C-alpha positions as a LaTeX table, in Angstrom:
\begin{tabular}{lrrr}
\hline
Residue & $x$ (\AA) & $y$ (\AA) & $z$ (\AA) \\
\hline
Met1 & 50.59 & $-10.18$ & $-4.23$ \\
Lys2 & 50.27 & $-12.27$ & $-1.07$ \\
Glu3 & 53.05 & $-14.47$ & $-0.17$ \\
Ile4 & 52.39 & $-18.18$ & $-0.15$ \\
Met5 & 54.21 & $-20.18$ & 2.10 \\
Thr6 & 55.72 & $-23.49$ & 1.35 \\
Ile7 & 57.99 & $-26.10$ & 2.65 \\
Gly8 & 60.84 & $-28.15$ & 0.77 \\
Ile9 & 61.70 & $-31.56$ & 2.16 \\
Phe10 & 64.91 & $-33.07$ & 0.61 \\
Pro11 & 64.88 & $-36.72$ & 1.74 \\
Cys12 & 68.52 & $-38.50$ & 2.21 \\
Gln13 & 69.59 & $-39.70$ & $-1.20$ \\
Gly14 & 71.06 & $-42.81$ & $-0.21$ \\
Arg15 & 69.48 & $-46.27$ & $-0.79$ \\
Cys16 & 70.12 & $-47.99$ & 2.88 \\
Asn17 & 67.06 & $-48.89$ & 4.90 \\
Val18 & 66.94 & $-45.49$ & 6.71 \\
Ser19 & 67.42 & $-43.36$ & 3.31 \\
Met20 & 64.34 & $-45.54$ & 1.98 \\
Met21 & 62.36 & $-44.29$ & 5.09 \\
Thr22 & 63.11 & $-40.45$ & 4.91 \\
Lys23 & 61.66 & $-40.71$ & 1.23 \\
Thr24 & 58.76 & $-42.86$ & 2.29 \\
Val25 & 57.97 & $-40.04$ & 5.20 \\
Ala26 & 58.39 & $-37.25$ & 2.99 \\
Glu27 & 56.45 & $-38.70$ & 0.08 \\
Phe28 & 53.47 & $-39.37$ & 3.12 \\
Leu29 & 53.53 & $-35.55$ & 4.12 \\
Leu30 & 53.48 & $-34.20$ & 0.53 \\
Asp31 & 50.46 & $-32.35$ & $-0.12$ \\
Asp32 & 50.55 & $-30.12$ & $-3.10$ \\
Gln33 & 49.87 & $-26.77$ & $-1.61$ \\
Ile34 & 52.15 & $-26.59$ & 1.30 \\
Val35 & 54.75 & $-29.50$ & 1.63 \\
Arg36 & 56.79 & $-30.53$ & $-1.72$ \\
Val37 & 59.78 & $-33.29$ & $-1.75$ \\
Leu38 & 62.74 & $-31.60$ & $-3.82$ \\
Pro39 & 64.35 & $-34.58$ & $-5.77$ \\
Asn40 & 67.43 & $-32.74$ & $-5.85$ \\
Leu41 & 69.23 & $-29.34$ & $-5.01$ \\
Ser42 & 70.42 & $-28.71$ & $-8.60$ \\
Leu43 & 67.42 & $-26.91$ & $-9.83$ \\
Pro44 & 66.84 & $-23.30$ & $-9.36$ \\
Leu45 & 65.14 & $-23.01$ & $-5.78$ \\
Asn46 & 64.44 & $-19.12$ & $-5.94$ \\
Asn47 & 61.53 & $-18.16$ & $-7.81$ \\
Glu48 & 59.85 & $-14.84$ & $-8.45$ \\
Ser49 & 56.25 & $-15.73$ & $-7.84$ \\
Gly50 & 55.59 & $-14.96$ & $-4.38$ \\
Val51 & 56.33 & $-17.95$ & $-2.77$ \\
Asn52 & 58.22 & $-18.32$ & 0.01 \\
Glu53 & 59.96 & $-21.51$ & 0.64 \\
Lys54 & 61.59 & $-22.93$ & 3.44 \\
Tyr55 & 63.49 & $-26.12$ & 3.74 \\
Ile56 & 64.16 & $-29.22$ & 5.72 \\
Ala57 & 67.03 & $-31.64$ & 5.40 \\
Leu58 & 65.67 & $-34.94$ & 6.38 \\
Asn59 & 68.60 & $-37.05$ & 7.02 \\
Gly60 & 68.26 & $-40.85$ & 7.88 \\
Cys61 & 71.29 & $-40.89$ & 10.20 \\
Pro62 & 74.24 & $-39.20$ & 11.46 \\
Ala63 & 76.03 & $-38.83$ & 8.27 \\
Lys64 & 73.77 & $-36.10$ & 7.55 \\
Cys65 & 73.64 & $-36.69$ & 3.70 \\
Ala66 & 70.77 & $-34.42$ & 2.73 \\
Ser67 & 72.38 & $-31.66$ & 4.92 \\
Lys68 & 75.90 & $-31.84$ & 3.16 \\
Glu69 & 73.61 & $-31.41$ & $-0.34$ \\
Phe70 & 72.46 & $-28.12$ & 0.71 \\
Glu71 & 75.64 & $-27.12$ & 1.95 \\
Leu72 & 77.01 & $-28.24$ & $-1.38$ \\
Ala73 & 74.84 & $-26.33$ & $-3.07$ \\
Lys74 & 75.31 & $-23.07$ & $-0.54$ \\
Ile75 & 71.71 & $-23.41$ & 0.59 \\
Ser76 & 71.12 & $-23.04$ & 4.36 \\
Pro77 & 67.91 & $-25.16$ & 5.34 \\
Asp78 & 65.87 & $-24.11$ & 7.66 \\
Ala79 & 65.66 & $-27.15$ & 9.78 \\
Glu80 & 67.64 & $-30.26$ & 10.12 \\
Ile81 & 66.26 & $-33.35$ & 11.14 \\
Val82 & 68.39 & $-36.99$ & 11.70 \\
Ile83 & 65.89 & $-39.44$ & 12.23 \\
Thr84 & 68.08 & $-42.28$ & 13.69 \\
Lys85 & 70.76 & $-41.92$ & 15.64 \\
Asp86 & 72.71 & $-45.23$ & 14.66 \\
Phe87 & 74.68 & $-45.74$ & 11.44 \\
Asp88 & 74.22 & $-49.44$ & 11.93 \\
Pro89 & 71.67 & $-50.81$ & 9.54 \\
Lys90 & 71.11 & $-53.79$ & 11.81 \\
Asn91 & 69.91 & $-51.76$ & 14.59 \\
Asn92 & 67.40 & $-49.97$ & 12.04 \\
Glu93 & 65.81 & $-52.94$ & 10.98 \\
Lys94 & 62.43 & $-51.74$ & 11.68 \\
Tyr95 & 62.91 & $-49.85$ & 8.47 \\
Ala96 & 63.13 & $-52.41$ & 6.32 \\
Val97 & 59.66 & $-52.83$ & 5.56 \\
Leu98 & 58.84 & $-48.93$ & 6.36 \\
Leu99 & 55.02 & $-49.85$ & 7.82 \\
Asn100 & 55.90 & $-48.50$ & 11.33 \\
Ile101 & 56.95 & $-45.44$ & 10.93 \\
Asp102 & 54.38 & $-43.38$ & 12.65 \\
Glu103 & 56.84 & $-41.68$ & 15.01 \\
Glu104 & 58.97 & $-40.46$ & 12.32 \\
Ile105 & 56.11 & $-38.89$ & 10.43 \\
Gln106 & 55.12 & $-37.20$ & 13.67 \\
Leu107 & 58.72 & $-35.86$ & 13.98 \\
Val108 & 58.74 & $-34.47$ & 10.42 \\
Gln109 & 55.06 & $-33.04$ & 10.96 \\
Glu110 & 55.92 & $-31.27$ & 13.93 \\
Val111 & 58.78 & $-29.28$ & 11.97 \\
Ile112 & 56.48 & $-28.58$ & 9.57 \\
Asp113 & 54.23 & $-27.01$ & 11.51 \\
Arg114 & 56.59 & $-24.95$ & 13.75 \\
Leu115 & 58.09 & $-23.51$ & 10.06 \\
Ser116 & 54.83 & $-23.02$ & 8.52 \\
Gly117 & 53.09 & $-21.67$ & 11.99 \\
Gly118 & 50.19 & $-24.12$ & 11.45 \\
Ser119 & 49.18 & $-27.45$ & 12.76 \\
Gly120 & 49.16 & $-30.36$ & 10.07 \\
Pro121 & 46.82 & $-33.42$ & 9.59 \\
Phe122 & 48.62 & $-35.73$ & 11.62 \\
\hline
\end{tabular}
């Protein structure tokens, strides 16, 4: 059986503007064949169907909540992304509307391409 490569993105689970942005970016990159969004990490992630999945911890800020969830689940993500280096939501007002996130999508797409060895649609 040929092994299939997929990418599981676990976005930040918070409710602030940068967290909502990580969820929006993850959903934008969802394609049902290679990229899936992980709703949580408490589900069994290993399977025996010949699928080789790599994981991305998609953090909104330096608190790295998505990465901490991987740590609690005793799973090492294959990539860790921190979208903004600033904790202050006032400094991240561009994420209040979630319309101008092309740079963020590109950043995550580059990591997906690196992990999958391909080139994505963006």
